[in-house]
XYZ file of C-alpha atoms in Angstrom:
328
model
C 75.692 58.018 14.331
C 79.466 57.725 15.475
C 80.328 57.888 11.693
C 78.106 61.385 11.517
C 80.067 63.026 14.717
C 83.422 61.642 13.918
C 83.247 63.127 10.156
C 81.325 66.123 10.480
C 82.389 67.254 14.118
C 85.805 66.056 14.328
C 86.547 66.054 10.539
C 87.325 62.414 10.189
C 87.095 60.988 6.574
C 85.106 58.095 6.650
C 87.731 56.200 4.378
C 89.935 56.623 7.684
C 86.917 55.356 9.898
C 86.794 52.390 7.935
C 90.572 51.635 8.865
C 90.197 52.114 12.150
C 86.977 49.808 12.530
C 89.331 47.353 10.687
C 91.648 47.881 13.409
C 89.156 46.378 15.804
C 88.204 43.365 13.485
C 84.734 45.776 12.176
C 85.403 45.641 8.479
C 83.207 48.372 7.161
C 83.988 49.388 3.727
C 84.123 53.378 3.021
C 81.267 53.218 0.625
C 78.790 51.524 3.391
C 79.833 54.326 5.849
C 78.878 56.502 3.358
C 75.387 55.320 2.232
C 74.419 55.178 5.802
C 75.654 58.715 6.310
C 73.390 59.937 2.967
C 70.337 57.367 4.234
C 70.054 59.217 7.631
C 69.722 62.869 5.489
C 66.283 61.483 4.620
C 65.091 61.970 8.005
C 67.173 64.705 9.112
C 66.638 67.224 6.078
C 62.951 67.347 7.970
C 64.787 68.813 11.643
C 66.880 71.127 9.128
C 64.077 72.934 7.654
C 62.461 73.327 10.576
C 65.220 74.579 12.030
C 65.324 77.262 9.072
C 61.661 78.238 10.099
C 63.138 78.561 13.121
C 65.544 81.213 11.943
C 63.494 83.033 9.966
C 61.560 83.791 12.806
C 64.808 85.790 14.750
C 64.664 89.276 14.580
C 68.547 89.198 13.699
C 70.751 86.672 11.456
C 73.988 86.732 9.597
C 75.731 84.588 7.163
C 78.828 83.391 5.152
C 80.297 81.614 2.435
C 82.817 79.151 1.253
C 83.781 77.194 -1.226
C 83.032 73.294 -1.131
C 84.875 70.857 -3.857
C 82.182 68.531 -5.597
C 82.959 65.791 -7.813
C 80.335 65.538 -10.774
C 79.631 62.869 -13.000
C 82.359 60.135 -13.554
C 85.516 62.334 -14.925
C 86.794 62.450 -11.467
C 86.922 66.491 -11.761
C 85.844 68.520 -8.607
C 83.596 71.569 -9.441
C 83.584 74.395 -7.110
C 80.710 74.719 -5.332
C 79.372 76.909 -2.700
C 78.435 76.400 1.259
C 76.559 78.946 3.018
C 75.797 79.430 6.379
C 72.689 80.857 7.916
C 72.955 82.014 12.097
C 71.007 83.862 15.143
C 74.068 83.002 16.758
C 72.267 79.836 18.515
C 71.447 77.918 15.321
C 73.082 77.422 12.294
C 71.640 76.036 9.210
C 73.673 75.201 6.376
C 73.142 75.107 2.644
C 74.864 73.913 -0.337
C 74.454 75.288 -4.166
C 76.705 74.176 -6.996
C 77.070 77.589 -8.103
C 77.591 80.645 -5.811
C 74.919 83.304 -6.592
C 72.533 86.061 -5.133
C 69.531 84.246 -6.425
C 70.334 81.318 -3.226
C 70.467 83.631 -0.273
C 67.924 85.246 -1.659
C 65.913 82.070 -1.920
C 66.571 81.236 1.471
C 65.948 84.063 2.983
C 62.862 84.748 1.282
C 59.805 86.375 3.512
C 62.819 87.312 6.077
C 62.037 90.390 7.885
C 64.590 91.645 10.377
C 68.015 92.683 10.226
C 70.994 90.773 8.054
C 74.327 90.644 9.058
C 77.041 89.944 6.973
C 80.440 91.168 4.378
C 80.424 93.591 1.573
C 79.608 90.689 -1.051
C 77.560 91.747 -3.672
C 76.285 87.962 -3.596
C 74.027 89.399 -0.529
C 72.677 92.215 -2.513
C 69.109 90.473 -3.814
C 68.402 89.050 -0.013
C 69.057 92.117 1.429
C 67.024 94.363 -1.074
C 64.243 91.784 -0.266
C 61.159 93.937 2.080
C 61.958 94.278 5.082
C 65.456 93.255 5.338
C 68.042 95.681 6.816
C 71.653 95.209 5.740
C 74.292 95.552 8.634
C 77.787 95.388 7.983
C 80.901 93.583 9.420
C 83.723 95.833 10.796
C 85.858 92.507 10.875
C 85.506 93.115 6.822
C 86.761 96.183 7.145
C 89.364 96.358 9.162
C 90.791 93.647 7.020
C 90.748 96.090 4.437
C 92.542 98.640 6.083
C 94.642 96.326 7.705
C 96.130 94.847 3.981
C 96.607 98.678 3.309
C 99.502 99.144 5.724
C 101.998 99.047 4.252
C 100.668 101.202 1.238
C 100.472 104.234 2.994
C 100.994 104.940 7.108
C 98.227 107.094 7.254
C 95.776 103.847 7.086
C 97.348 102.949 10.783
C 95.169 105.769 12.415
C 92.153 103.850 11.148
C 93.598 100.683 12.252
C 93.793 102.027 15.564
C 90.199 103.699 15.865
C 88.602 100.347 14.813
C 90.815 98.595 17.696
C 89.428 100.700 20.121
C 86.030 100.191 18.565
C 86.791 96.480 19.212
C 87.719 96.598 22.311
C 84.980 98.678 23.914
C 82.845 96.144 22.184
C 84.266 93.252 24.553
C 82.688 95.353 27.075
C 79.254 95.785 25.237
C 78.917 92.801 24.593
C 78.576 91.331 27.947
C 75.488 93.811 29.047
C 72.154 93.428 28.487
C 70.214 95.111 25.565
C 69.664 98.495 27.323
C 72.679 98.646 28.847
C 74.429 97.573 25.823
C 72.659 100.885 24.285
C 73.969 103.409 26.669
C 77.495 101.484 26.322
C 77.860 102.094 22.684
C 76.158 105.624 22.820
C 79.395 106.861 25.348
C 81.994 105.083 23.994
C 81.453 103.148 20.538
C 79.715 106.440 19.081
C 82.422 108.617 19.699
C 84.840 106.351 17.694
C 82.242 105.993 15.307
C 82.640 109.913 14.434
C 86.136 109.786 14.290
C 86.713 107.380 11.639
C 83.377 108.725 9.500
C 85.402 112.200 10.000
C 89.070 110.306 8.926
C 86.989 108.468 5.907
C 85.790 111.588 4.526
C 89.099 113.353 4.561
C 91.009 110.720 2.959
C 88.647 110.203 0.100
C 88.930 112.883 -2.013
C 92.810 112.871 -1.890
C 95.344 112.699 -4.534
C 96.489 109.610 -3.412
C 93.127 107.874 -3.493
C 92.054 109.395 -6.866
C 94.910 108.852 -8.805
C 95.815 105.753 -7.808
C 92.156 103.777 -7.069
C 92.965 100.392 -7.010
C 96.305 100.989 -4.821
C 95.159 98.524 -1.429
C 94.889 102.190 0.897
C 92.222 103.219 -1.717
C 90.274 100.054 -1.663
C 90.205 100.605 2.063
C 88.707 104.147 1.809
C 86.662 102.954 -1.013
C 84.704 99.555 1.148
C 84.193 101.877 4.414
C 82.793 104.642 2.509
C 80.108 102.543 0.319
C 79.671 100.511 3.280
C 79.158 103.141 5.948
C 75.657 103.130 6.918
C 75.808 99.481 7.188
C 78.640 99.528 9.400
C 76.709 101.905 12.171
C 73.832 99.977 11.965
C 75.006 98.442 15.083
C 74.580 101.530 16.940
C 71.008 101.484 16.938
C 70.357 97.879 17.278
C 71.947 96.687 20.161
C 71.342 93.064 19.562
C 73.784 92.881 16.681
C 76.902 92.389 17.005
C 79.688 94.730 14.940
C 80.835 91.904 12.634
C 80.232 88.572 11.125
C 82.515 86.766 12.783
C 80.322 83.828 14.425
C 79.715 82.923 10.841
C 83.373 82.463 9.959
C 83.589 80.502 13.222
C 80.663 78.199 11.831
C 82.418 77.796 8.492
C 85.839 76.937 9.809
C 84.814 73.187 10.505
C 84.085 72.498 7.173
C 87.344 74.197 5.671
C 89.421 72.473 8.033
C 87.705 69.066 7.265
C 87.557 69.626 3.361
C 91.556 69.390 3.657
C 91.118 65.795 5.254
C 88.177 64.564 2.714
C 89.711 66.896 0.084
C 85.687 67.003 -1.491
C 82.562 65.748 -1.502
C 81.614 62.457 -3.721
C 78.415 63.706 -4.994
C 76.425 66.824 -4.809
C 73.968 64.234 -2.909
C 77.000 63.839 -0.919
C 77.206 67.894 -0.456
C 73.708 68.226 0.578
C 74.250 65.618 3.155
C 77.202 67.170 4.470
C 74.987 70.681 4.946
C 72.241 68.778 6.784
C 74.715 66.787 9.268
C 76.754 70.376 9.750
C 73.681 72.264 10.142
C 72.705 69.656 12.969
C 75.964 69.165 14.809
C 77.178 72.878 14.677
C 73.787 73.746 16.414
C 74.488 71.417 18.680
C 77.484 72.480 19.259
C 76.401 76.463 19.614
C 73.752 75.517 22.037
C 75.587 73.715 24.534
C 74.608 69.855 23.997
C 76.092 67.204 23.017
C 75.523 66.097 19.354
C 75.728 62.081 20.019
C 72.868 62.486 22.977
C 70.408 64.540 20.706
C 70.861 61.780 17.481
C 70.441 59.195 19.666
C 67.683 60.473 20.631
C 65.263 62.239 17.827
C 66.697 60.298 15.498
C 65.279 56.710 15.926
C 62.343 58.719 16.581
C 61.680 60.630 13.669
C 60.820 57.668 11.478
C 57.296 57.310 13.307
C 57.011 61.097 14.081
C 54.261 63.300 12.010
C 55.611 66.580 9.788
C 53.895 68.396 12.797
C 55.894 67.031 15.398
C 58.992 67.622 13.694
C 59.023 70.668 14.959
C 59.070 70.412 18.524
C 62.885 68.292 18.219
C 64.892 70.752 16.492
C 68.004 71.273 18.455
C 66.916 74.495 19.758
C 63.279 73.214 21.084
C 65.019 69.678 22.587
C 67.563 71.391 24.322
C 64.859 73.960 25.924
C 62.725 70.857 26.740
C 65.643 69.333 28.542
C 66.299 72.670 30.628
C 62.708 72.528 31.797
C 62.042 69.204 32.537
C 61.996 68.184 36.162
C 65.198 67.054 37.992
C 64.538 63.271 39.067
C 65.718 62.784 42.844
């Protein structure tokens, strides 16, 4: 289990475990590290989908992507696979496809029914035209658009600074409850809102953006106008948040780690490194400490029925541990 927090938590490569349990007269090659590490997904892929049932079940969720070196086969070539990353902002469950297409969130997200946060990425576009989805957009997204425009044309800075103060009265928001949250954004984020729907619309039928369409200020124009009524989707669902940036958050781990183990062995390998993230960054988001829970569930889960799976996910253990009685 130390070999599972020190790799996937604190982005250790297990080649530089081994040396350091050499260090203290352990000799563990690499390769047995590993094996153990893919031996516990067996039990642990059951926690994970639970914990997707879990998610699907949230009335809210948002997700990202990055890319995840695989080596295939024995040429020694890394192919470029995907991770994804699904979130209600208290669980995370990752997922791993050796190709990056609609078809997987899709897939994943299949019998969803709430709303679905995330970019502009046409990759979304088969989840979220799934029944009952609603698409919400990430103003993070696009104020990096605008923001790459400045120095194509000053007039993109007014926009910069209307999505700033969108931001900002969102630090605010964000610390209310649900109703309050409501009559927060109705005074101050609507307002804003209005103005940069109002800027939008006068900038996109100028010369400027016409004749020059892929210039970086048209772009700009171009994402917030197609994206605009996923963008205010926040307004009227105060749960949401205005951008996706809890699932960069989640995804930064793994891109800081891939430059240490520079890819993963295996695609067995890359599904094992989605299970163990999708365990420890819960962990992680919840409050509790990743070592305590696998000590835990997992010497249990070998004896435990599919049934009672359910009732250790991260999320349920760390709700049983809040309630259970304080010994004196």
């Amino acid at each position: 289990m130390q070999a599972i927090l020190d790799k996937y938590a604190d982005n250790l490569p297990l080649r530089k475990q081994s040396k350091r349990f050499a260090r203290k007269g352990v000799h563990i090659v690499s390769s047995t590290l590993s094996r153990n590490v893919i031996a516990s997904t067996a039990l642990l892929q059951h926690i994970v989908v639970a914990m997707r049932d879990e998610l699907l079940d949230s009335p809210w969720l948002q997700g990202d992507a990055t890319g995840m070196p695989v080596l295939i086969g024995n040429l020694g070539q890394a192919h470029s696979a995907t991770l994804w990353v699904y979130s209600n902002g208290e669980s995370a469950v990752f997922d791993v496809t050796m190709t990056k297409h609609g078809d997987f969130p899709a897939e994943f997200l299949a019998g969803y029914t709430g709303i679905w946060l995330c970019d502009g990425a046409s990759d979304y576009n088969q989840a979220s035209n799934q029944p009952g989805v609603d698409r919400a957009g990430c103003w993070s997204h696009a104020r990096r658009y605008l923001f790459d425009a400045r120095n194509d044309d000053v007039a993109i800075l007014e926009a910069v600074h209307l999505v700033r103060d969108l931001f900002m009265s969102e630090r605010i928001a964000m610390t209310l409850d649900f109703e309050e949250r409501q009559r927060h954004r109705d005074q101050h984020a609507q307002p804003i809102v209005n103005k940069l729907r109002t800027w939008v619309l006068e900038q996109k039928d100028k010369p400027r953006v016409i004749q020059r369409p892929k210039s970086p200020f048209a772009k700009a124009i171009k994402y917030l106008d197609r994206q605009w009524g996923r963008l205010i989707m926040f307004l009227e669902h105060p749960e949401i948040a205005v951008h996706n940036n809890r699932s960069e958050l989640l995804l930064r781990t793994p891109v800081i780690g891939r430059r240490n183990w520079l890819f993963a062995g295996s695609p067995q390998g890359a599904t094992a490194s989605a299970i163990h993230y999708s365990i420890v960054a819960t962990c992680m988001l919840l409050g509790i400490d990743p070592m305590e829970y696998l000590d835990d569930v997992l010497p249990r889960l070998p004896n435990m029925k599919r049934s009672e799976v359910a009732a250790v996910t991260p999320a349920k253990w760390a709700a049983a541990r809040r309630e259970a009685p304080v010994a004196t």
